């Protein structure tokens, strides 16, 4: 029996709706497999700004420090989008990733056969699509020096990487590839950017320890194209913070919807942060319409990486696949005009299969 305390930061917009389904699934896992999971709520993002003035209150950090893992929904929304606001919801997310030094963000992208008909792409392109983005998460332009308002006429952000930062994320990518199809595609812009030349040189050096893994270098612009023209050729992609952010949203089209993608943010220990790849989707918030798959599959990753419960993680993933196979589609997947299930109904379908 495993006992675990899980910090729940559901945040803004559809965050609470999709996180609610992920918690229900985890509760079902606990009762089915005889574990004890407790859930404690904390504030992050816009709702935290409204209630405390901070996007990541100290109380939330203390809660997370005492937890085995963090389950997060999404942050942000039009209410807090004022460009001159001194504090933004997104700062809470960046701070929590940095605080726990969660430098590796795993974002798996799979094309489910049941959904192939529902993407804008040709079905034959999607055959065998199964890739893992390893996005560097605590460095690069997100955390480099920036100037917001100097004389009011200029602003800048800095892309800075150290060898150590690239090495540790490259090791994660090569090790992941060893357990998969043995290929790493390193994404960069080494033809223009100095930080990206350091990135490429470092990845080449780390590769020396992994002779069983094939390494290719792909420039980010061409990569954006190859993700659509030859998606099945990718196994593990390793990318900087910014490039990994952009390309994984693009790749979500292969999976049928941005709402499908989960993620795990990991550091050197077992503590991890688990969140869907999508944002707070203000356009559909509060309508019981959001696809909770990304959140539910993030909970499966939590079981795998923070709690070491591989069989339980697979059971959740299988139940999601069965629900999709039974054509339980939320509105983002359902064909135009067709019938669809609500967020709650989809979650319940997954639980029934579990
Ligand atoms: P978004 O990901 O929230 O939404 C993009 C589009 O995808 C929208 O049309 C939305 O309806 C749809 N979508 C997203 N998730 C869905 C789901 N689960 N089911 C069905 N449809 C879904 O991106 P955005 O609109 O560019 O950003 C909105 C806010 O979210 C911004 O404030 C942004 O900063 C924030 N954001 C937060 C996170 C995060 O918390 N990790 C990630 C991305 C964006
Ligand atoms: C994500 C989001 C965040 C990011 C934002 C909201 C800070 O887009 O988690 O992918 O850019 O990392
Ligand atoms: Mn993003």
CSV table of C-alpha atoms and ligand atoms in Angstrom, one decimal:
chain,number,residue,atom,x,y,z
A,1,UNK,CA,0.0,0.0,0.0
A,2,UNK,CA,1.3,3.5,-0.9
A,3,UNK,CA,0.3,6.5,1.1
A,4,UNK,CA,0.8,9.9,-0.6
A,5,UNK,CA,-0.1,13.5,0.0
A,6,UNK,CA,-0.9,15.3,-3.3
A,7,UNK,CA,-0.9,19.1,-3.5
A,8,UNK,CA,-3.7,20.3,-5.8
A,9,UNK,CA,-3.2,23.7,-7.5
A,10,UNK,CA,-6.2,23.8,-9.9
A,11,UNK,CA,-5.8,27.5,-10.8
A,12,UNK,CA,-7.9,29.4,-13.3
A,13,UNK,CA,-10.4,28.9,-16.2
A,14,UNK,CA,-10.8,25.2,-17.0
A,15,UNK,CA,-8.1,24.3,-14.5
A,16,UNK,CA,-10.5,23.3,-11.7
A,17,UNK,CA,-12.8,21.4,-14.1
A,18,UNK,CA,-10.1,19.1,-15.6
A,19,UNK,CA,-8.2,18.7,-12.3
A,20,UNK,CA,-11.5,17.6,-10.7
A,21,UNK,CA,-11.6,14.7,-13.1
A,22,UNK,CA,-8.0,13.8,-12.6
A,23,UNK,CA,-8.6,13.6,-8.8
A,24,UNK,CA,-11.7,11.4,-9.3
A,25,UNK,CA,-9.6,9.0,-11.4
A,26,UNK,CA,-6.8,9.0,-8.7
A,27,UNK,CA,-9.4,8.3,-6.0
A,28,UNK,CA,-10.7,5.3,-8.1
A,29,UNK,CA,-7.1,4.1,-8.4
A,30,UNK,CA,-6.6,4.3,-4.6
A,31,UNK,CA,-9.7,2.3,-3.9
A,32,UNK,CA,-9.1,-0.3,-6.6
A,33,UNK,CA,-5.4,-0.9,-5.8
A,34,UNK,CA,-5.6,-0.3,-2.0
A,35,UNK,CA,-3.6,3.0,-1.7
A,36,UNK,CA,-4.2,6.0,0.4
A,37,UNK,CA,-4.0,9.3,-1.4
A,38,UNK,CA,-4.9,12.6,0.3
A,39,UNK,CA,-5.5,15.8,-1.6
A,40,UNK,CA,-4.8,19.3,-0.3
A,41,UNK,CA,-5.7,22.5,-2.2
A,42,UNK,CA,-3.4,25.4,-2.7
A,43,UNK,CA,-3.7,28.7,-4.6
A,44,UNK,CA,-1.8,29.6,-7.8
A,45,UNK,CA,-2.3,32.0,-10.7
A,46,UNK,CA,-5.0,34.6,-11.1
A,47,UNK,CA,-7.2,33.3,-8.3
A,48,UNK,CA,-4.1,33.5,-6.0
A,49,UNK,CA,-3.5,37.1,-7.1
A,50,UNK,CA,-7.2,38.0,-6.3
A,51,UNK,CA,-7.1,36.4,-2.9
A,52,UNK,CA,-3.5,37.1,-1.7
A,53,UNK,CA,-1.9,39.6,-4.1
A,54,UNK,CA,0.7,37.0,-5.1
A,55,UNK,CA,0.6,34.5,-8.0
A,56,UNK,CA,2.4,31.9,-5.8
A,57,UNK,CA,1.7,32.6,-2.1
A,58,UNK,CA,4.3,31.2,0.4
A,59,UNK,CA,1.5,29.1,1.9
A,60,UNK,CA,1.2,27.2,-1.5
A,61,UNK,CA,5.0,26.6,-1.5
A,62,UNK,CA,4.9,25.2,2.0
A,63,UNK,CA,2.0,22.9,1.1
A,64,UNK,CA,3.9,21.7,-2.0
A,65,UNK,CA,7.2,21.2,0.0
A,66,UNK,CA,5.3,18.7,2.2
A,67,UNK,CA,3.7,16.8,-0.7
A,68,UNK,CA,4.8,13.8,-2.7
A,69,UNK,CA,3.7,15.4,-5.9
A,70,UNK,CA,1.8,18.5,-7.3
A,71,UNK,CA,-1.2,18.2,-9.6
A,72,UNK,CA,-1.8,21.5,-11.4
A,73,UNK,CA,-4.6,22.7,-13.6
A,74,UNK,CA,-3.8,25.9,-15.5
A,75,UNK,CA,-3.3,29.6,-14.8
A,76,UNK,CA,-4.2,32.9,-16.5
A,77,UNK,CA,-7.0,34.5,-18.3
A,78,UNK,CA,-8.3,37.8,-19.7
A,79,UNK,CA,-9.1,39.2,-16.2
A,80,UNK,CA,-5.3,39.4,-15.5
A,81,UNK,CA,-4.1,40.2,-19.0
A,82,UNK,CA,-3.3,43.8,-18.3
A,83,UNK,CA,0.2,44.4,-19.8
A,84,UNK,CA,1.1,46.9,-17.1
A,85,UNK,CA,0.0,44.7,-14.2
A,86,UNK,CA,2.9,44.3,-11.7
A,87,UNK,CA,2.1,40.6,-11.2
A,88,UNK,CA,0.8,38.1,-13.7
A,89,UNK,CA,-0.7,34.6,-13.1
A,90,UNK,CA,2.0,33.0,-15.3
A,91,UNK,CA,4.7,34.2,-12.9
A,92,UNK,CA,3.3,31.7,-10.4
A,93,UNK,CA,3.9,28.8,-12.7
A,94,UNK,CA,7.4,29.8,-13.6
A,95,UNK,CA,8.3,30.4,-10.0
A,96,UNK,CA,7.0,27.0,-8.8
A,97,UNK,CA,9.0,25.2,-11.6
A,98,UNK,CA,12.1,27.1,-10.6
A,99,UNK,CA,11.6,26.7,-6.8
A,100,UNK,CA,11.6,22.9,-7.1
A,101,UNK,CA,14.3,22.9,-9.9
A,102,UNK,CA,12.0,20.9,-12.2
A,103,UNK,CA,14.3,21.2,-15.2
A,104,UNK,CA,12.9,18.4,-17.4
A,105,UNK,CA,9.3,18.7,-18.7
A,106,UNK,CA,8.2,15.4,-20.4
A,107,UNK,CA,5.4,15.9,-22.9
A,108,UNK,CA,4.4,12.6,-24.6
A,109,UNK,CA,2.4,12.9,-27.9
A,110,UNK,CA,0.6,9.9,-29.2
A,111,UNK,CA,-1.8,9.6,-32.1
A,112,UNK,CA,-4.7,7.4,-30.9
A,113,UNK,CA,-6.1,5.2,-33.8
A,114,UNK,CA,-9.6,6.1,-32.5
A,115,UNK,CA,-8.9,9.8,-33.1
A,116,UNK,CA,-7.1,9.6,-36.5
A,117,UNK,CA,-10.4,10.5,-38.3
A,118,UNK,CA,-10.8,13.6,-36.1
A,119,UNK,CA,-7.6,15.4,-36.8
A,120,UNK,CA,-7.2,17.8,-39.8
A,121,UNK,CA,-4.4,15.6,-41.0
A,122,UNK,CA,-4.4,12.6,-43.4
A,123,UNK,CA,-4.9,9.4,-41.4
A,124,UNK,CA,-1.9,7.6,-43.0
A,125,UNK,CA,0.4,10.3,-41.7
A,126,UNK,CA,-0.6,9.5,-38.2
A,127,UNK,CA,0.2,5.8,-38.2
A,128,UNK,CA,2.8,5.0,-35.5
A,129,UNK,CA,3.0,8.6,-34.2
A,130,UNK,CA,4.4,8.2,-30.7
A,131,UNK,CA,6.9,10.8,-29.5
A,132,UNK,CA,8.2,12.3,-26.3
A,133,UNK,CA,9.2,15.9,-26.0
A,134,UNK,CA,11.8,16.6,-23.3
A,135,UNK,CA,11.5,20.3,-22.8
A,136,UNK,CA,14.1,22.2,-20.8
A,137,UNK,CA,12.0,24.0,-18.2
A,138,UNK,CA,14.0,26.1,-15.8
A,139,UNK,CA,16.4,28.0,-18.1
A,140,UNK,CA,16.7,29.8,-21.4
A,141,UNK,CA,14.8,32.9,-22.4
A,142,UNK,CA,12.1,32.3,-19.7
A,143,UNK,CA,14.6,33.0,-17.0
A,144,UNK,CA,17.3,35.1,-18.6
A,145,UNK,CA,17.8,38.7,-17.8
A,146,UNK,CA,15.1,40.9,-19.1
A,147,UNK,CA,14.2,44.6,-19.2
A,148,UNK,CA,10.5,45.4,-19.3
A,149,UNK,CA,10.5,49.2,-19.3
A,150,UNK,CA,13.7,51.1,-19.7
A,151,UNK,CA,13.1,54.4,-21.4
A,152,UNK,CA,9.7,53.0,-22.6
A,153,UNK,CA,11.2,52.5,-26.1
A,154,UNK,CA,13.0,49.2,-25.7
A,155,UNK,CA,12.5,45.9,-24.0
A,156,UNK,CA,14.6,42.7,-24.1
A,157,UNK,CA,14.8,39.1,-22.9
A,158,UNK,CA,17.9,37.0,-22.9
A,159,UNK,CA,18.4,33.4,-24.0
A,160,UNK,CA,21.1,32.0,-21.7
A,161,UNK,CA,22.1,28.4,-21.3
A,162,UNK,CA,25.0,26.9,-19.3
A,163,UNK,CA,26.6,23.6,-20.3
A,164,UNK,CA,25.3,22.0,-17.0
A,165,UNK,CA,21.7,23.0,-17.8
A,166,UNK,CA,21.9,21.4,-21.2
A,167,UNK,CA,23.8,18.3,-20.0
A,168,UNK,CA,21.2,17.4,-17.4
A,169,UNK,CA,18.2,17.6,-19.8
A,170,UNK,CA,20.2,15.8,-22.5
A,171,UNK,CA,20.8,12.9,-20.2
A,172,UNK,CA,17.1,12.6,-19.5
A,173,UNK,CA,16.4,12.6,-23.2
A,174,UNK,CA,19.0,9.9,-24.1
A,175,UNK,CA,17.9,7.7,-21.2
A,176,UNK,CA,14.3,8.0,-22.3
A,177,UNK,CA,15.3,7.0,-25.8
A,178,UNK,CA,17.0,3.9,-24.5
A,179,UNK,CA,13.7,2.7,-23.1
A,180,UNK,CA,11.9,3.6,-26.4
A,181,UNK,CA,13.0,3.4,-30.0
A,182,UNK,CA,16.5,4.6,-29.5
A,183,UNK,CA,16.5,8.0,-31.3
A,184,UNK,CA,16.9,11.6,-30.1
A,185,UNK,CA,16.1,14.6,-32.2
A,186,UNK,CA,17.8,17.7,-30.7
A,187,UNK,CA,16.0,20.9,-31.7
A,188,UNK,CA,18.0,24.1,-32.0
A,189,UNK,CA,18.8,27.2,-33.9
A,190,UNK,CA,22.5,26.7,-34.0
A,191,UNK,CA,22.8,28.5,-37.4
A,192,UNK,CA,21.9,31.8,-35.7
A,193,UNK,CA,22.0,31.8,-31.9
A,194,UNK,CA,25.2,31.4,-29.7
A,195,UNK,CA,23.2,29.8,-26.9
A,196,UNK,CA,22.0,27.2,-29.4
A,197,UNK,CA,25.5,26.5,-30.6
A,198,UNK,CA,26.4,25.7,-27.0
A,199,UNK,CA,23.2,23.6,-26.9
A,200,UNK,CA,24.3,21.5,-29.9
A,201,UNK,CA,27.9,21.1,-28.8
A,202,UNK,CA,26.8,19.9,-25.4
A,203,UNK,CA,24.2,17.5,-26.7
A,204,UNK,CA,26.9,16.0,-29.0
A,205,UNK,CA,29.2,15.6,-26.0
A,206,UNK,CA,26.6,13.9,-23.8
A,207,UNK,CA,25.7,11.6,-26.7
A,208,UNK,CA,29.2,10.0,-26.3
A,209,UNK,CA,27.8,8.1,-23.3
A,210,UNK,CA,24.9,6.7,-25.3
A,211,UNK,CA,26.3,4.8,-28.3
A,212,UNK,CA,23.0,2.8,-28.5
A,213,UNK,CA,21.0,5.9,-29.3
A,214,UNK,CA,20.9,7.7,-32.7
A,215,UNK,CA,21.2,11.5,-32.5
A,216,UNK,CA,19.9,13.9,-35.2
A,217,UNK,CA,20.0,17.7,-35.0
A,218,UNK,CA,17.0,19.5,-36.4
A,219,UNK,CA,16.8,23.3,-36.8
A,220,UNK,CA,13.6,24.5,-35.1
A,221,UNK,CA,12.0,26.0,-38.2
A,222,UNK,CA,12.5,22.8,-40.2
A,223,UNK,CA,11.3,20.8,-37.2
A,224,UNK,CA,8.0,22.7,-37.2
A,225,UNK,CA,7.5,21.4,-40.7
A,226,UNK,CA,8.8,17.8,-40.2
A,227,UNK,CA,6.4,17.4,-37.3
A,228,UNK,CA,3.6,17.5,-39.8
A,229,UNK,CA,5.3,15.8,-42.8
A,230,UNK,CA,7.1,13.0,-41.0
A,231,UNK,CA,5.7,12.8,-37.4
A,232,UNK,CA,6.1,9.1,-37.1
A,233,UNK,CA,9.9,9.5,-37.6
A,234,UNK,CA,10.3,11.2,-34.2
A,235,UNK,CA,11.0,9.3,-31.0
A,236,UNK,CA,12.4,11.6,-28.3
A,237,UNK,CA,12.8,15.3,-29.1
A,238,UNK,CA,14.9,17.5,-26.8
A,239,UNK,CA,14.4,21.2,-27.0
A,240,UNK,CA,14.9,24.5,-25.1
A,241,UNK,CA,12.3,26.0,-22.9
A,242,UNK,CA,10.8,28.2,-25.6
A,243,UNK,CA,11.1,25.8,-28.6
A,244,UNK,CA,9.7,22.9,-26.6
A,245,UNK,CA,6.7,25.1,-25.5
A,246,UNK,CA,5.8,26.0,-29.1
A,247,UNK,CA,6.5,22.7,-30.8
A,248,UNK,CA,4.5,20.6,-28.3
A,249,UNK,CA,1.4,22.7,-28.9
A,250,UNK,CA,1.9,22.2,-32.6
A,251,UNK,CA,2.3,18.5,-32.1
A,252,UNK,CA,-1.0,18.3,-30.1
A,253,UNK,CA,-2.8,18.5,-33.5
A,254,UNK,CA,-1.4,15.0,-34.2
A,255,UNK,CA,-3.1,13.7,-31.0
A,256,UNK,CA,-6.4,15.3,-32.0
A,257,UNK,CA,-6.5,18.2,-29.6
A,258,UNK,CA,-4.4,20.3,-27.3
A,259,UNK,CA,-6.7,19.0,-24.5
A,260,UNK,CA,-5.2,15.5,-25.0
A,261,UNK,CA,-1.6,16.2,-23.9
A,262,UNK,CA,-0.3,15.5,-20.4
A,263,UNK,CA,3.1,16.6,-18.9
A,264,UNK,CA,5.4,15.7,-16.0
A,265,UNK,CA,7.9,18.2,-14.7
A,266,UNK,CA,10.8,16.5,-13.0
A,267,UNK,CA,14.0,17.4,-11.2
A,268,UNK,CA,16.6,15.2,-9.6
A,269,UNK,CA,14.3,13.6,-7.0
A,270,UNK,CA,10.9,11.9,-7.1
A,271,UNK,CA,8.9,15.1,-6.4
A,272,UNK,CA,7.2,16.2,-9.6
A,273,UNK,CA,4.6,18.6,-10.9
A,274,UNK,CA,2.0,17.2,-13.2
A,275,UNK,CA,-0.2,19.4,-15.5
A,276,UNK,CA,-1.9,19.2,-18.9
A,277,UNK,CA,0.0,21.1,-21.6
A,278,UNK,CA,-2.9,23.4,-22.4
A,279,UNK,CA,-3.8,26.6,-20.7
A,280,UNK,CA,-6.9,27.9,-18.9
A,281,UNK,CA,-9.0,28.0,-22.1
A,282,UNK,CA,-11.1,31.1,-21.1
A,283,UNK,CA,-13.3,30.6,-24.2
A,284,UNK,CA,-14.8,27.4,-22.8
A,285,UNK,CA,-14.3,27.8,-19.1
A,286,UNK,CA,-17.2,27.0,-16.8
A,287,UNK,CA,-19.2,25.1,-19.4
A,288,UNK,CA,-18.3,21.4,-18.4
A,289,UNK,CA,-16.9,21.2,-22.0
A,290,UNK,CA,-13.2,20.9,-21.6
A,291,UNK,CA,-11.3,17.8,-22.5
A,292,UNK,CA,-9.9,16.4,-19.2
A,293,UNK,CA,-7.7,13.8,-21.0
A,294,UNK,CA,-4.5,15.8,-20.6
A,295,UNK,CA,-5.1,16.2,-16.9
A,296,UNK,CA,-6.1,12.5,-16.4
A,297,UNK,CA,-3.0,11.4,-18.3
A,298,UNK,CA,-0.9,13.8,-16.2
A,299,UNK,CA,-2.3,12.0,-13.1
A,300,UNK,CA,-1.1,8.7,-14.7
A,301,UNK,CA,2.4,10.2,-15.0
A,302,UNK,CA,2.2,11.2,-11.4
A,303,UNK,CA,1.6,7.6,-10.4
A,304,UNK,CA,4.5,6.5,-12.6
A,305,UNK,CA,7.2,9.1,-11.8
A,306,UNK,CA,6.5,10.3,-8.3
A,307,UNK,CA,4.9,7.2,-6.7
A,308,UNK,CA,6.5,4.5,-8.7
A,309,UNK,CA,3.1,2.9,-9.4
A,310,UNK,CA,3.7,1.7,-13.0
A,311,UNK,CA,0.8,-0.8,-13.1
A,312,UNK,CA,-1.6,1.8,-11.8
A,313,UNK,CA,-0.3,4.3,-14.4
A,314,UNK,CA,-0.9,1.9,-17.2
A,315,UNK,CA,-4.4,1.0,-16.0
A,316,UNK,CA,-5.3,4.7,-16.2
A,317,UNK,CA,-3.8,5.0,-19.7
A,318,UNK,CA,-5.6,1.9,-20.8
A,319,UNK,CA,-8.9,3.2,-19.4
A,320,UNK,CA,-8.5,6.5,-21.4
A,321,UNK,CA,-7.8,4.5,-24.5
A,322,UNK,CA,-10.9,2.4,-24.0
A,323,UNK,CA,-13.0,5.5,-23.4
A,324,UNK,CA,-11.7,7.0,-26.7
A,325,UNK,CA,-12.2,3.6,-28.4
A,326,UNK,CA,-15.9,3.7,-27.3
A,327,UNK,CA,-16.2,7.1,-28.9
A,328,UNK,CA,-16.5,9.1,-25.8
A,329,UNK,CA,-15.4,12.4,-27.3
A,330,UNK,CA,-15.5,15.9,-25.8
A,331,UNK,CA,-16.5,18.8,-28.0
A,332,UNK,CA,-12.9,19.5,-29.1
A,333,UNK,CA,-12.7,16.0,-30.7
A,334,UNK,CA,-16.3,15.3,-31.8
A,335,UNK,CA,-16.9,16.1,-35.4
A,336,UNK,CA,-18.7,19.3,-36.1
A,337,UNK,CA,-22.4,19.0,-35.3
A,338,UNK,CA,-22.0,15.5,-33.8
A,339,UNK,CA,-22.8,14.5,-30.3
A,340,UNK,CA,-20.2,14.9,-27.6
A,341,UNK,CA,-19.8,14.1,-23.9
A,342,UNK,CA,-19.1,16.6,-21.2
A,343,UNK,CA,-16.0,16.9,-19.1
A,344,UNK,CA,-17.7,15.1,-16.2
A,345,UNK,CA,-19.1,12.4,-18.5
A,346,UNK,CA,-15.7,11.7,-20.0
A,347,UNK,CA,-14.1,11.4,-16.6
A,348,UNK,CA,-16.9,9.1,-15.4
A,349,UNK,CA,-16.4,6.9,-18.6
A,350,UNK,CA,-12.7,6.5,-17.8
A,351,UNK,CA,-13.5,5.6,-14.2
A,352,UNK,CA,-16.0,3.0,-15.3
A,353,UNK,CA,-13.4,1.4,-17.5
A,354,UNK,CA,-10.9,1.4,-14.6
B,1,LIG,P1,-5.1,27.6,-24.1
B,1,LIG,O1,-4.3,26.4,-24.2
B,1,LIG,O2,-5.8,28.0,-22.9
B,1,LIG,O3,-6.3,27.5,-25.3
B,1,LIG,C1,-6.0,27.4,-26.7
B,1,LIG,C2,-7.2,26.8,-27.4
B,1,LIG,O4,-7.3,25.4,-27.1
B,1,LIG,C3,-8.5,27.4,-27.0
B,1,LIG,O5,-9.4,27.5,-28.1
B,1,LIG,C4,-9.1,26.4,-26.0
B,1,LIG,O6,-10.5,26.4,-25.9
B,1,LIG,C5,-8.5,25.1,-26.5
B,1,LIG,N1,-8.3,24.2,-25.4
B,1,LIG,C6,-7.3,24.2,-24.5
B,1,LIG,N2,-7.4,23.2,-23.6
B,1,LIG,C7,-8.5,22.5,-23.9
B,1,LIG,C8,-9.1,21.4,-23.4
B,1,LIG,N3,-8.7,20.8,-22.3
B,1,LIG,N4,-10.3,21.0,-24.0
B,1,LIG,C9,-10.8,21.6,-25.0
B,1,LIG,N5,-10.2,22.6,-25.6
B,1,LIG,C10,-9.1,23.1,-25.1
B,1,LIG,O7,-4.2,28.8,-24.7
B,1,LIG,P2,-4.5,30.4,-24.7
B,1,LIG,O8,-6.0,30.6,-25.0
B,1,LIG,O9,-3.5,30.9,-25.6
B,1,LIG,O10,-4.2,30.9,-23.3
B,1,LIG,C11,-5.2,31.2,-22.3
B,1,LIG,C12,-4.5,31.5,-21.0
B,1,LIG,O11,-3.9,30.3,-20.5
B,1,LIG,C13,-3.4,32.5,-21.1
B,1,LIG,O12,-3.5,33.4,-19.9
B,1,LIG,C14,-2.1,31.7,-21.0
B,1,LIG,O13,-1.0,32.4,-20.4
B,1,LIG,C15,-2.5,30.6,-20.1
B,1,LIG,N6,-1.8,29.3,-20.3
B,1,LIG,C16,-1.5,28.7,-19.2
B,1,LIG,C17,-0.9,27.5,-19.2
B,1,LIG,C18,-0.6,26.7,-18.0
B,1,LIG,O14,-1.2,27.0,-17.0
B,1,LIG,N7,0.2,25.7,-18.0
B,1,LIG,C19,-0.5,26.9,-20.5
B,1,LIG,C20,-0.8,27.7,-21.6
B,1,LIG,C21,-1.4,28.9,-21.5
B,2,LIG,C1,3.0,26.0,-20.7
B,2,LIG,C2,2.5,27.4,-20.8
B,2,LIG,C3,3.5,28.3,-19.9
B,2,LIG,C4,4.8,28.2,-20.5
B,2,LIG,C5,3.1,29.7,-19.7
B,2,LIG,C6,1.6,29.9,-19.2
B,2,LIG,C7,4.0,30.4,-18.7
B,2,LIG,O1,2.4,27.9,-22.1
B,2,LIG,O2,3.0,25.4,-19.6
B,2,LIG,O3,3.2,25.4,-21.8
B,2,LIG,O4,5.1,29.0,-21.5
B,2,LIG,O5,5.7,27.4,-20.1
B,3,LIG,MN1,2.6,26.3,-23.5
